PDB file of C-alpha atoms in Angstrom:
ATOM      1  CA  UNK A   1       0.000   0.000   0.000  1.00 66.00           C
ATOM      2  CA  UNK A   2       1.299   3.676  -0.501  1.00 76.00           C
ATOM      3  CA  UNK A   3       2.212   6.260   1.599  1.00 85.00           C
ATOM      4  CA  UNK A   4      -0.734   8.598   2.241  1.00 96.00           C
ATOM      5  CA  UNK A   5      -4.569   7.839   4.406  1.00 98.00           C
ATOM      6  CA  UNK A   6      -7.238   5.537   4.104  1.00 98.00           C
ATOM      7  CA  UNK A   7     -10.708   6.165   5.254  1.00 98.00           C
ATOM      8  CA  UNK A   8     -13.270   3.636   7.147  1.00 98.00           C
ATOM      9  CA  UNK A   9     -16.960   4.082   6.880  1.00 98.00           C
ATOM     10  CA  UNK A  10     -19.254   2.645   8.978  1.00 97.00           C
ATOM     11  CA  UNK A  11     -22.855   3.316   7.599  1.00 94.00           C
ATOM     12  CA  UNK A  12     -25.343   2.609  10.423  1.00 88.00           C
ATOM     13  CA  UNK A  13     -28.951   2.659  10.704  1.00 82.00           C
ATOM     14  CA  UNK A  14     -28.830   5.088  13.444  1.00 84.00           C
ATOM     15  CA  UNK A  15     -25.283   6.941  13.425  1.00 90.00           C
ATOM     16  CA  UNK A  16     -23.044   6.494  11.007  1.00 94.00           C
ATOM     17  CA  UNK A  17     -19.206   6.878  11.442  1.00 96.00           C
ATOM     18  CA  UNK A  18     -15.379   7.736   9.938  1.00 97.00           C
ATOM     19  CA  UNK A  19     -12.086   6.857  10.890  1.00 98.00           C
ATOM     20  CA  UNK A  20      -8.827   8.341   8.993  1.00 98.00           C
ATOM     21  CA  UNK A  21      -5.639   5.854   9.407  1.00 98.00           C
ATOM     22  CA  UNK A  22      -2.040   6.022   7.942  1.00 97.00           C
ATOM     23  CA  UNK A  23      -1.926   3.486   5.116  1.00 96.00           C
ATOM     24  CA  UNK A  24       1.069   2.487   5.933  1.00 94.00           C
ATOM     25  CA  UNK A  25       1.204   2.402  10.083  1.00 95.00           C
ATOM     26  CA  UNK A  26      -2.716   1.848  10.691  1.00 96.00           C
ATOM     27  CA  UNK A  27      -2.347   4.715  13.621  1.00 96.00           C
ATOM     28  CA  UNK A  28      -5.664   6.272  13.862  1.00 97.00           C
ATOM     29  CA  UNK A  29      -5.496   9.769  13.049  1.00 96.00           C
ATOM     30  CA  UNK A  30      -9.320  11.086  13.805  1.00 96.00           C
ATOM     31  CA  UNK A  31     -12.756   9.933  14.253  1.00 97.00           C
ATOM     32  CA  UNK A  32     -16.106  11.077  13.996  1.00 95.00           C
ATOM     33  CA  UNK A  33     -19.607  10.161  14.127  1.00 94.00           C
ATOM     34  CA  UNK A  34     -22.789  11.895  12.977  1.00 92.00           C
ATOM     35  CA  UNK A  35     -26.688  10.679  13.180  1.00 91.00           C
ATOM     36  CA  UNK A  36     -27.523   8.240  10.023  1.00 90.00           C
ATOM     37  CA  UNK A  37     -31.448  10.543   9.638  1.00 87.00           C
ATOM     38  CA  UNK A  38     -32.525   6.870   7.794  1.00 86.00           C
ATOM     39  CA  UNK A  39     -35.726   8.086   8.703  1.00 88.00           C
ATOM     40  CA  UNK A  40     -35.315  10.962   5.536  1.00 90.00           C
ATOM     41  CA  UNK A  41     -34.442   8.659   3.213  1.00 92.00           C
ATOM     42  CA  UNK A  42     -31.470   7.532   1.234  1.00 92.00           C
ATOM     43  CA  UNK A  43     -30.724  10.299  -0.661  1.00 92.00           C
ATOM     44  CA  UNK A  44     -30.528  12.670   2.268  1.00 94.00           C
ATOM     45  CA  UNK A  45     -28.289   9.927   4.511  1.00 93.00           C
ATOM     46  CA  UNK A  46     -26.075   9.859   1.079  1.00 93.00           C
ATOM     47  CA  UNK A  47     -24.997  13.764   1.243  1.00 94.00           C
ATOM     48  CA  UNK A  48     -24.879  13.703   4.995  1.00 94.00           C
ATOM     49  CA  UNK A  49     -22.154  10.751   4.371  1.00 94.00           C
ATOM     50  CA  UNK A  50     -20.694  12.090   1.247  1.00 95.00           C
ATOM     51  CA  UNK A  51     -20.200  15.695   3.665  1.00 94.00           C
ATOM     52  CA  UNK A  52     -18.705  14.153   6.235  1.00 95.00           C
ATOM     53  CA  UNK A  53     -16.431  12.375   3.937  1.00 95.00           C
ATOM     54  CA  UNK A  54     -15.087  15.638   2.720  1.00 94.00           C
ATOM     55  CA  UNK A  55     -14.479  16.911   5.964  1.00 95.00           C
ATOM     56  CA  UNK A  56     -12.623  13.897   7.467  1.00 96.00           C
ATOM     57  CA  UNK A  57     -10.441  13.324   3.806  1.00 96.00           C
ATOM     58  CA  UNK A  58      -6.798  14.995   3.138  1.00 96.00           C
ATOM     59  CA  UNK A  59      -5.238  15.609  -0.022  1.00 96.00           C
ATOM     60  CA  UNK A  60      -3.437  12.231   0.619  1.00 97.00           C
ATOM     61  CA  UNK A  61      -6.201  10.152   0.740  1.00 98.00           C
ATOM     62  CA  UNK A  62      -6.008   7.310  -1.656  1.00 97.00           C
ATOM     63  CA  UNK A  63      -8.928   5.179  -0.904  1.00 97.00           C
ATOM     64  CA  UNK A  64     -12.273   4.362   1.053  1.00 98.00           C
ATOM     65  CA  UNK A  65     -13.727   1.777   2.712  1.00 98.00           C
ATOM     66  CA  UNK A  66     -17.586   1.581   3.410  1.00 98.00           C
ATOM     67  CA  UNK A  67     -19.084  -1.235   5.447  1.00 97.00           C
ATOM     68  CA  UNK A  68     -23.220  -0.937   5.325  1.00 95.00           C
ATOM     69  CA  UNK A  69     -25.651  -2.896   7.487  1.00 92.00           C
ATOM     70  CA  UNK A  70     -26.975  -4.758   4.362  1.00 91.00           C
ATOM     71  CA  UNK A  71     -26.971  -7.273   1.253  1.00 93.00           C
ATOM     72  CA  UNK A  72     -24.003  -6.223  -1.223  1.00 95.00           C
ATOM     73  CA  UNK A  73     -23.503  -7.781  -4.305  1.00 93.00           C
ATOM     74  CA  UNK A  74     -19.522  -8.137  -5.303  1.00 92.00           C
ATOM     75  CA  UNK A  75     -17.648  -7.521  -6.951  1.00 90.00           C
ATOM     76  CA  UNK A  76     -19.815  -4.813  -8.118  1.00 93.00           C
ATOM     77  CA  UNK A  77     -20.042  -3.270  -4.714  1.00 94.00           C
ATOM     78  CA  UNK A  78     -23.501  -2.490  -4.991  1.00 94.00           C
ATOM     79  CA  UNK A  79     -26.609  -2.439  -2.274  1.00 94.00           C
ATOM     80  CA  UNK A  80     -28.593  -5.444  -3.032  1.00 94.00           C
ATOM     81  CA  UNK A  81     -31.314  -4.321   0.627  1.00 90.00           C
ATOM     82  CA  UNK A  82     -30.401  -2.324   3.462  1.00 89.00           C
ATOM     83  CA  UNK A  83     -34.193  -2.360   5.234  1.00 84.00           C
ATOM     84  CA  UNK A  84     -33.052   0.337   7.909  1.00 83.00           C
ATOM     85  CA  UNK A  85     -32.635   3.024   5.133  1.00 90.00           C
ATOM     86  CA  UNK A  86     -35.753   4.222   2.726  1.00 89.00           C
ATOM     87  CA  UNK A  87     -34.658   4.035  -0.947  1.00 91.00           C
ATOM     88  CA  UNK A  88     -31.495   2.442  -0.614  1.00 88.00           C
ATOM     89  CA  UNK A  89     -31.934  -0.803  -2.264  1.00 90.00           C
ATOM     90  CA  UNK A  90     -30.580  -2.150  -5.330  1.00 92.00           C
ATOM     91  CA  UNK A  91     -27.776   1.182  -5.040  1.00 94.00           C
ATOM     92  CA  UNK A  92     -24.982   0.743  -6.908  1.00 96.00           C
ATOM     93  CA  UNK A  93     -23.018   2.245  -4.039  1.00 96.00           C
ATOM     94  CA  UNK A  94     -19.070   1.754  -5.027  1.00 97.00           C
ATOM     95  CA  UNK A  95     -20.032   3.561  -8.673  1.00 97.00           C
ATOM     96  CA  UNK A  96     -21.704   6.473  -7.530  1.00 96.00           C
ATOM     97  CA  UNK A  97     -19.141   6.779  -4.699  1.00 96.00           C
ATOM     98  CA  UNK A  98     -16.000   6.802  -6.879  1.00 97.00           C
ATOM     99  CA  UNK A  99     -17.758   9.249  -9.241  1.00 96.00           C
ATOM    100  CA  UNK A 100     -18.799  11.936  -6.636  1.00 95.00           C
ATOM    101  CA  UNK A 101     -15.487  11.570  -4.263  1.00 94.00           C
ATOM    102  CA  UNK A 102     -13.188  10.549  -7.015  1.00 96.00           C
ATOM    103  CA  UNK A 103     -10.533   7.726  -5.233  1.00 96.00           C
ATOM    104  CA  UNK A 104     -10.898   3.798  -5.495  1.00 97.00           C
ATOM    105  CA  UNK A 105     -13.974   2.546  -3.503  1.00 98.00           C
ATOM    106  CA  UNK A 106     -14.337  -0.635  -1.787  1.00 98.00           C
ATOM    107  CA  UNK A 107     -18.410  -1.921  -0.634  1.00 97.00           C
ATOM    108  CA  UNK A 108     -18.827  -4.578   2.178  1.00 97.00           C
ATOM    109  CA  UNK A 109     -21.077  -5.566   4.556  1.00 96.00           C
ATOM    110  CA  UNK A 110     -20.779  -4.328   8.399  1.00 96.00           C
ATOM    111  CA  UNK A 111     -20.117  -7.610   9.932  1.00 97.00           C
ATOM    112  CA  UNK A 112     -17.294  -8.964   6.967  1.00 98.00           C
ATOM    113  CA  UNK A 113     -15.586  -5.483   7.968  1.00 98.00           C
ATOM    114  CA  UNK A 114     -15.775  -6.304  11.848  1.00 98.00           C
ATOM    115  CA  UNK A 115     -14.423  -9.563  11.054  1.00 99.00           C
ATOM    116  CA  UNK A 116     -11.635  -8.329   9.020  1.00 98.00           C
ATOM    117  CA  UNK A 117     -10.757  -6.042  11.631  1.00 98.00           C
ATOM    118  CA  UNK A 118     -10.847  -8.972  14.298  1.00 99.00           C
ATOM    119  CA  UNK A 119      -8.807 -11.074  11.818  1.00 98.00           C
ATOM    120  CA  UNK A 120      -6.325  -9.208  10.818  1.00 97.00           C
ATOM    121  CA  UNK A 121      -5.930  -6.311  14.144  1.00 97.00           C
ATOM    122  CA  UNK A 122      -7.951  -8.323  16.846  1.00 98.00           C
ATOM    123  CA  UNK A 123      -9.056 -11.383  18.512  1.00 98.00           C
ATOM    124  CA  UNK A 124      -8.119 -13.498  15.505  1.00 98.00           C
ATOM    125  CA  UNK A 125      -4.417 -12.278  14.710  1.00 97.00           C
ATOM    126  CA  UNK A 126      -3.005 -14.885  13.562  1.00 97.00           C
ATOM    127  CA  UNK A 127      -5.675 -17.404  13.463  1.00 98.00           C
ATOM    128  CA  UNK A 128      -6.061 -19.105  10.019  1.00 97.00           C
ATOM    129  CA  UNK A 129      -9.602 -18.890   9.425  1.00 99.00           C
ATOM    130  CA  UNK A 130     -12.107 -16.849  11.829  1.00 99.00           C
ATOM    131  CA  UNK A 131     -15.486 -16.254  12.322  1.00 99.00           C
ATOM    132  CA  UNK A 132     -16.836 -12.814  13.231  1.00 99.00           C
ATOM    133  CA  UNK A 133     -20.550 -12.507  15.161  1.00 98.00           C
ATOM    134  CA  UNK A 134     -22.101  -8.947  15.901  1.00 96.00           C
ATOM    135  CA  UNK A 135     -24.813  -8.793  17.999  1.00 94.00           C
ATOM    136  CA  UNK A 136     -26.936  -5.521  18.946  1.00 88.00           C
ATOM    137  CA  UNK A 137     -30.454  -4.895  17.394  1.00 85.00           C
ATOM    138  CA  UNK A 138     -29.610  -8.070  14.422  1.00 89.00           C
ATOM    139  CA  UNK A 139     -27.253 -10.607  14.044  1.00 95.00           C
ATOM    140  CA  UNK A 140     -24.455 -10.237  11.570  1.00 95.00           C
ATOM    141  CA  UNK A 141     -21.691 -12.252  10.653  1.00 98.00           C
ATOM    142  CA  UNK A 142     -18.250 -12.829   8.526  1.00 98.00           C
ATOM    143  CA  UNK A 143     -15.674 -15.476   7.433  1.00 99.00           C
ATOM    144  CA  UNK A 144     -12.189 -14.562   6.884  1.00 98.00           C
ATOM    145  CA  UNK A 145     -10.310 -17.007   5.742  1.00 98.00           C
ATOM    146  CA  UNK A 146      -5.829 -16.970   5.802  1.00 95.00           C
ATOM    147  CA  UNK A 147      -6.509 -12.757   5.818  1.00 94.00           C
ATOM    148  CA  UNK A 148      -9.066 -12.044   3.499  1.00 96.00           C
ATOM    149  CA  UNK A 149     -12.756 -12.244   3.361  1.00 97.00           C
ATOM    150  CA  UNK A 150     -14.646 -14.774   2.351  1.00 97.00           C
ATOM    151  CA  UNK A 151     -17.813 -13.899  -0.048  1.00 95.00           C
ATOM    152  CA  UNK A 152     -19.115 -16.450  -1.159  1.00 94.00           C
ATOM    153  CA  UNK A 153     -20.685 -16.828  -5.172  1.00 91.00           C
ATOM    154  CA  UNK A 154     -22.696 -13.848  -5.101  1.00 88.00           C
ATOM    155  CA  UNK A 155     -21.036 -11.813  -1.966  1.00 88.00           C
ATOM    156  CA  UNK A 156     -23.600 -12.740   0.157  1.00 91.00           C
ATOM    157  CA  UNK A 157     -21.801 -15.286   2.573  1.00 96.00           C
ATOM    158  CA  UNK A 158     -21.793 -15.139   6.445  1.00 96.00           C
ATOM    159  CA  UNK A 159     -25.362 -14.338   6.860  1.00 95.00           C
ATOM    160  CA  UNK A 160     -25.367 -16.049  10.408  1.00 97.00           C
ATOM    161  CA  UNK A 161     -28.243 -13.998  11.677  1.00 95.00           C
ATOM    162  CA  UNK A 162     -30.657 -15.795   9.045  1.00 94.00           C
ATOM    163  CA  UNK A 163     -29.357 -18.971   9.615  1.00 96.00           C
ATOM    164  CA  UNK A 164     -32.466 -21.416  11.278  1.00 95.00           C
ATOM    165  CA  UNK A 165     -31.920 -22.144  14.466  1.00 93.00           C
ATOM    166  CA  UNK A 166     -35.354 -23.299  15.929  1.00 90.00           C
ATOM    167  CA  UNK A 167     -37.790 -23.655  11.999  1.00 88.00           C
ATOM    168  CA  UNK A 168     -41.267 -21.807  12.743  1.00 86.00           C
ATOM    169  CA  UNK A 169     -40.846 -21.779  16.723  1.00 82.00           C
ATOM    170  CA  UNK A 170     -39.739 -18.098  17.245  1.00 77.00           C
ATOM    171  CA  UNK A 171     -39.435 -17.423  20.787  1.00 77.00           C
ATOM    172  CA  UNK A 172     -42.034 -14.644  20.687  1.00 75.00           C
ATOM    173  CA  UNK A 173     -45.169 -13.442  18.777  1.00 66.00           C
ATOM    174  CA  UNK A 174     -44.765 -12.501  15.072  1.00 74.00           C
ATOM    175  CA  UNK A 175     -45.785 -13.019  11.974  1.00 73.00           C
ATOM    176  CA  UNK A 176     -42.567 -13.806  10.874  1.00 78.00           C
ATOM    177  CA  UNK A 177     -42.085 -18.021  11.872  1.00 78.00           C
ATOM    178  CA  UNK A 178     -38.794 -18.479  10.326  1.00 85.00           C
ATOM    179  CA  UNK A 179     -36.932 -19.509  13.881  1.00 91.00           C
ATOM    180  CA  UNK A 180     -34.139 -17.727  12.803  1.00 94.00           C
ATOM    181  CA  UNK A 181     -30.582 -16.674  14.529  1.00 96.00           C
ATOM    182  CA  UNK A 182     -31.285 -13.342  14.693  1.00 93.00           C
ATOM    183  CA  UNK A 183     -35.152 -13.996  16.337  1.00 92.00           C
ATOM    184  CA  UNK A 184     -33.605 -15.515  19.265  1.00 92.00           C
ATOM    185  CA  UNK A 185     -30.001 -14.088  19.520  1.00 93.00           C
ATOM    186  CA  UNK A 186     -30.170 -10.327  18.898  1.00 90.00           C
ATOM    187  CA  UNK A 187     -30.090  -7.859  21.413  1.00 85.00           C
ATOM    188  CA  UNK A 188     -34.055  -7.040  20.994  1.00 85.00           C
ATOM    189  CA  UNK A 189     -34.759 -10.360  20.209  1.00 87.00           C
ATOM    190  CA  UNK A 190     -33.732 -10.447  24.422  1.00 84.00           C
ATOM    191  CA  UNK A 191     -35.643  -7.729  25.238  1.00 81.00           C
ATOM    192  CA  UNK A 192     -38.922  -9.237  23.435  1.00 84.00           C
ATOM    193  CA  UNK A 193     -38.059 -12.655  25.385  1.00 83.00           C
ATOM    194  CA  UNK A 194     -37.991 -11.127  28.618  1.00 79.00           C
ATOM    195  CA  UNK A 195     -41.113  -8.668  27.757  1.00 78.00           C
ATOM    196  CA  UNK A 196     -42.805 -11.822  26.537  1.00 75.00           C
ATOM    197  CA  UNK A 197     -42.028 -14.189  29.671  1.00 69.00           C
ATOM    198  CA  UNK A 198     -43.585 -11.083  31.404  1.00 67.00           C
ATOM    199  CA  UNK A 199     -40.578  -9.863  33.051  1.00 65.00           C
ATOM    200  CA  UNK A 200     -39.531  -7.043  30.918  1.00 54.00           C
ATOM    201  CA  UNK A 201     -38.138  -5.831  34.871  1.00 56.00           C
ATOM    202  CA  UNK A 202     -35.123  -8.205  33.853  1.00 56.00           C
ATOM    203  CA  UNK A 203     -33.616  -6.782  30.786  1.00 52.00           C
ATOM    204  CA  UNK A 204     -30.521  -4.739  30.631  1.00 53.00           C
ATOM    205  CA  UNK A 205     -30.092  -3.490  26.985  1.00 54.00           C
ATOM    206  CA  UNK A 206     -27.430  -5.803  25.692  1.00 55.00           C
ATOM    207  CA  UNK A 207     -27.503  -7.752  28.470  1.00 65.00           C
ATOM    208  CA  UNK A 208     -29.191 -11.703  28.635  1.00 70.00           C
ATOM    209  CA  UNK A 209     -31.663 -12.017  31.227  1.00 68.00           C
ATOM    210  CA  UNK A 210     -30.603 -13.758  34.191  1.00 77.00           C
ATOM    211  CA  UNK A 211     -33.236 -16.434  33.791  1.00 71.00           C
ATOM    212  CA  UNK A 212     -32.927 -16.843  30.265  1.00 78.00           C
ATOM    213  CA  UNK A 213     -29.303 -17.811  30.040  1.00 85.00           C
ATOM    214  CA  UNK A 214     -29.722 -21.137  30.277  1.00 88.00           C
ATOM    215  CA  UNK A 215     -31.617 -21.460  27.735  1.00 90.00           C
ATOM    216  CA  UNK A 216     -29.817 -18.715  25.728  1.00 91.00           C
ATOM    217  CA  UNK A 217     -25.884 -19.996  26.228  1.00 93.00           C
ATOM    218  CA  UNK A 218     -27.606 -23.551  24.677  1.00 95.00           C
ATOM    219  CA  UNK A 219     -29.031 -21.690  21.623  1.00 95.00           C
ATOM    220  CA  UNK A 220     -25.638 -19.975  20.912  1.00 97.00           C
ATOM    221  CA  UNK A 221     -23.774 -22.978  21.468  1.00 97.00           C
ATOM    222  CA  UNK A 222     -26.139 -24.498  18.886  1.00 97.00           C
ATOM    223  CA  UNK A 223     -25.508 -21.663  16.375  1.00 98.00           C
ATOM    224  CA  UNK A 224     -21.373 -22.207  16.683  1.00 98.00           C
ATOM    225  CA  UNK A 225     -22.068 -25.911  16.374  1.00 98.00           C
ATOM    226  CA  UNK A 226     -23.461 -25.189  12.890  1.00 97.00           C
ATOM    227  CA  UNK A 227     -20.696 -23.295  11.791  1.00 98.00           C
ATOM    228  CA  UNK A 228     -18.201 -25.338  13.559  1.00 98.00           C
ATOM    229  CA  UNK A 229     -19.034 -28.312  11.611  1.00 97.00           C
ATOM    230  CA  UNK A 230     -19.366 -26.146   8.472  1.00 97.00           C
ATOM    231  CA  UNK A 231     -16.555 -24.189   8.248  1.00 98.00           C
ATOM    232  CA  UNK A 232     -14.088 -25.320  10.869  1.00 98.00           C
ATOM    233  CA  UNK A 233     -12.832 -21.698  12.334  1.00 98.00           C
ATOM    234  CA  UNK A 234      -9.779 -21.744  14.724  1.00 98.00           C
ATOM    235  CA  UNK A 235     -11.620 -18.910  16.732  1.00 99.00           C
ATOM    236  CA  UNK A 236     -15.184 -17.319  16.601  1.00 99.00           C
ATOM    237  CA  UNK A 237     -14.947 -13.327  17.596  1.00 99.00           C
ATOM    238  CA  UNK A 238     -18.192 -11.691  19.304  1.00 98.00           C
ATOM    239  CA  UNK A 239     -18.658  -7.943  19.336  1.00 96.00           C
ATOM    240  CA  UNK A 240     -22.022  -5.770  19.110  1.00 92.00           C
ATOM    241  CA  UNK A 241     -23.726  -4.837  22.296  1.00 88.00           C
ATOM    242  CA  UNK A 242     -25.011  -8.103  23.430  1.00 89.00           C
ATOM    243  CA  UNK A 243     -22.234  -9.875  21.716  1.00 93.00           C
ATOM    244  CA  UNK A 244     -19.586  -7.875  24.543  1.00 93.00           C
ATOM    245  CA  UNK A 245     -22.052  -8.933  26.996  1.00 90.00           C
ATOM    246  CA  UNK A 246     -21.498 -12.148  26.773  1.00 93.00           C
ATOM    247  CA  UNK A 247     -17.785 -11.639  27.924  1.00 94.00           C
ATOM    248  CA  UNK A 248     -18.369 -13.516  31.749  1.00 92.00           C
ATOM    249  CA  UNK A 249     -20.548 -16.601  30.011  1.00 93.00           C
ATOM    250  CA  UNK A 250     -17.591 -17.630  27.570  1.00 97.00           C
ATOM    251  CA  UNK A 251     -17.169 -20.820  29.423  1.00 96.00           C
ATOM    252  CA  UNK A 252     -20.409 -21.361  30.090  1.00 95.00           C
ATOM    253  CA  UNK A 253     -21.211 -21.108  26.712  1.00 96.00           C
ATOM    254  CA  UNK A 254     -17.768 -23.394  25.585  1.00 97.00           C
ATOM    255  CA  UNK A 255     -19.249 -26.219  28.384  1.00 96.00           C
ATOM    256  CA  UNK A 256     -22.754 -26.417  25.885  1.00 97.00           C
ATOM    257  CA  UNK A 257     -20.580 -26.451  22.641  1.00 97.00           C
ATOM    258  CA  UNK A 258     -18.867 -29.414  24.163  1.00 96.00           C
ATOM    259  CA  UNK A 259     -22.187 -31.415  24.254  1.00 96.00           C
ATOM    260  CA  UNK A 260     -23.135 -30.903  20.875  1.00 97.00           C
ATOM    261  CA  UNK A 261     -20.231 -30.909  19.196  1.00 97.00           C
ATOM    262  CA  UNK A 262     -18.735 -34.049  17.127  1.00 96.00           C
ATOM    263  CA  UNK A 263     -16.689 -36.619  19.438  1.00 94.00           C
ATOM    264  CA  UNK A 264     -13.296 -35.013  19.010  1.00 94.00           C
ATOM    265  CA  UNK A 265     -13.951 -32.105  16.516  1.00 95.00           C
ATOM    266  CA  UNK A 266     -11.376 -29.563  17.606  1.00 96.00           C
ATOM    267  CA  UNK A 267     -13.477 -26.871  19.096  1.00 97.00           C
ATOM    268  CA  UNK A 268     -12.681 -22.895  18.027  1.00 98.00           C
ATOM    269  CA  UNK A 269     -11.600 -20.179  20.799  1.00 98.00           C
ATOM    270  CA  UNK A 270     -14.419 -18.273  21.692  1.00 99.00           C
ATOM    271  CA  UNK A 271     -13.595 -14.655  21.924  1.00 99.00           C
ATOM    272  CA  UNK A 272     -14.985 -10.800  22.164  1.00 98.00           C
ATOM    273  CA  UNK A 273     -13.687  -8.251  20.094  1.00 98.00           C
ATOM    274  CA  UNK A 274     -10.408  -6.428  20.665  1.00 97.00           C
ATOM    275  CA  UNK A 275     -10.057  -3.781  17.990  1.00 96.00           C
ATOM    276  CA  UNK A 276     -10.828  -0.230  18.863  1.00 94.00           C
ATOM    277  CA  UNK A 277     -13.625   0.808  16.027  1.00 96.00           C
ATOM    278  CA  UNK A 278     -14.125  -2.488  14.429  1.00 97.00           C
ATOM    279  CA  UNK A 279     -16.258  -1.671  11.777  1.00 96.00           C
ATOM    280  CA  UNK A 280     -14.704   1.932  10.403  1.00 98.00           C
ATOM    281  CA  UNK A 281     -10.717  -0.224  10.648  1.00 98.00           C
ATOM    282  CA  UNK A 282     -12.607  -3.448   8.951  1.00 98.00           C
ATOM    283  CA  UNK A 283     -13.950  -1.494   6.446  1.00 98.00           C
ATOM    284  CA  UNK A 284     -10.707   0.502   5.489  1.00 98.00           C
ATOM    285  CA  UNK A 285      -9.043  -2.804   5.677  1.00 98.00           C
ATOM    286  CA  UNK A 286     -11.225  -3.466   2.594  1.00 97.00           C
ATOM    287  CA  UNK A 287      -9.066  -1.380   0.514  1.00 96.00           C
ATOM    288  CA  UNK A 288      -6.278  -3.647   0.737  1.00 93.00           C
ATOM    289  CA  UNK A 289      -7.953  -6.211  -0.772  1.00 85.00           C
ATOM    290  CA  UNK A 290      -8.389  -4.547  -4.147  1.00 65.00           C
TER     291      UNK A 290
END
C-alpha cells in the first residue's frame, strides 16, 4: 500500500461513522460520528455521508472503505437491501461513490468489515480462518479465511443472523415463523423474550436475562455448532452490544458447545472483540484487498 490515508466508513442505521488511518502504520489519526437521519431517506443519509467524507479526507487520501448494514452484491459493490434506510436498495453504491469523491472505492457488509478487523488487528491475529458474530439490534456475521474475506458466489456469505436455528418456533409473537438466529439471539430479540415471559423488569439493553441464560448460552452454542461443523474456524470473535455482553458466560457457553459438538472435533476459541472501532478499521481494511 502507498504512503498517504485511508478512510473507514461505517454506515449505520442510526449513526453512522469515519475513521482516517495512515496506510502504511494503521495509527488512527481522527474519528467522527454523525446521526444516520434513515428516517429521511437515502438520498438525504447519502450527502450527509458524502459531507462528512469531505471533511474527514486529506489531499493524501487514496482510498475508502464503506461497510453498510446490508446485502451487497460483489464484486460490483452495490446495495442489493439495506431495510433500515428508505430508498437504498438495489444502489450501486461503489459507482456512484468513486464518481462523486473521485478515489478507489471498496463496498462490504458491516459484519465482513468487523471480522476483518478482528482477523487481521484483533481477537483473531493470527488465526487461520475466523469467524466474526455482531450482535446488537440483528445478528451479523463474517468469514475470513488466511486474511481475506470470504464472499461467497454472489457476496452474500456469512449471513449467520438468518441462519435457522429453531424452523417456525420463534421465541415470541410474530408473523414472521422463520426460527431464525437473529429472532432468538439479537439484542431485541432479548428484550422481546424477557417482555414476553412477562418480566420485561429483567432486561438490561445488551444484556441476557438472568433467567434466560440457560436457555440462551444452549441456543448460541447451537448456532457455533453449525458453523463449527461447516466451516471449521480456529476462533469465533463476538462484538455488538449483546455480543460484549457475553464476555463472563464464555465458558459457560464453551461447556454447551462441548455437548453438541462431534466426538473429538477440535473446538474454536471463543472470543470478544479487541479492535478499537471495528467496523470503520474493517472497512478501510477493505481497501487492501483490491
Amino acid at each position: 500500500m502507498p504512503a498517504g490515508t485511508i478512510l473507514g466508513f461505517d454506515l449505520g442505521g442510526t449513526k453512522s461513522s469515519v475513521s482516517r488511518y495512515d496506510a502504511e502504520t494503521w495509527e488512527l489519526h481522527v474519528h467522527e460520528r454523525l446521526p444516520t437521519q434513515a428516517h429521511r431517506g437515502w438520498d438525504v443519509v447519502l450527502e450527509d455521508v458524502l459531507a462528512l467524507i469531505e471533511k474527514v479526507r486529506r489531499p493524501d487520501t487514496i482510498a475508502i472503505g464503506i461497510g453498510i448494514p446490508g446485502l451487497v452484491r460483489q464484486p460490483e459493490g452495490s446495495v442489493v437491501r439495506m431495510p433500515n434506510i428508505p430508498g437504498a436498495d438495489d444502489v450501486p453504491l461503489k459507482a456512484i461513490f468513486e464518481k462523486r469523491i473521485g478515489l478507489p472505492v471498496s463496498v462490504d457488509n458491516d459484519a465482513n468489515c468487523f471480522t476483518l478487523a478482528e482477523a487481521q488487528r484483533g481477537a483473531g491475529k493470527g488465526h487461520s480462518v475466523v469467524i466474526g458474530i455482531t450482535m446488537g439490534t440483528g445478528v451479523g456475521g463474517g468469514i475470513v479465511a488466511e486474511g481475506r474475506v470470504f464472499r461467497g458466489a454472489h457476496g452474500f456469505a456469512g449471513e449467520i443472523g438468518h441462519m435457522l436455528l429453531q424452523p417456525g418456533q420463534p421465541p415470541f409473537a410474530t408473523d414472521d415463523k422463520r426460527g431464525d438466529v437473529e429472532q432468538f439471539l439479537s439484542g431485541t430479540a432479548f428484550g422481546k423474550r424477557c417482555s414476553a415471559a412477562k418480566r420485561p423488569e429483567d432486561y438490561l439493553e445488551g444484556e441476557v436475562c438472568s433467567f434466560l441464560q440457560p436457555q440462551v448460552f444452549r441456543e448460541i452454542a447451537w448456532m457455533c455448532v453449525s458453523l463449527l461443523h461447516v466451516i471449521d474456524p480456529s476462533i469465533i470473535v463476538f462484538g455488538g452490544s449483546a455480543g460484549k455482553a457475553l464476555k463472563p458466560h464464555l465458558s459457560a457457553i464453551e461447556h454447551e458447545l462441548r455437548q453438541w459438538a462431534l466426538p473429538g472435533t477440535p473446538l474454536p476459541e471463543l472470543a470478544i472483540e479487541r479492535t478499537q472501532h471495528a467496523a470503520t478499521l474493517g472497512a478501510a481494511l477493505l481497501t487492501c484487498e483490491r
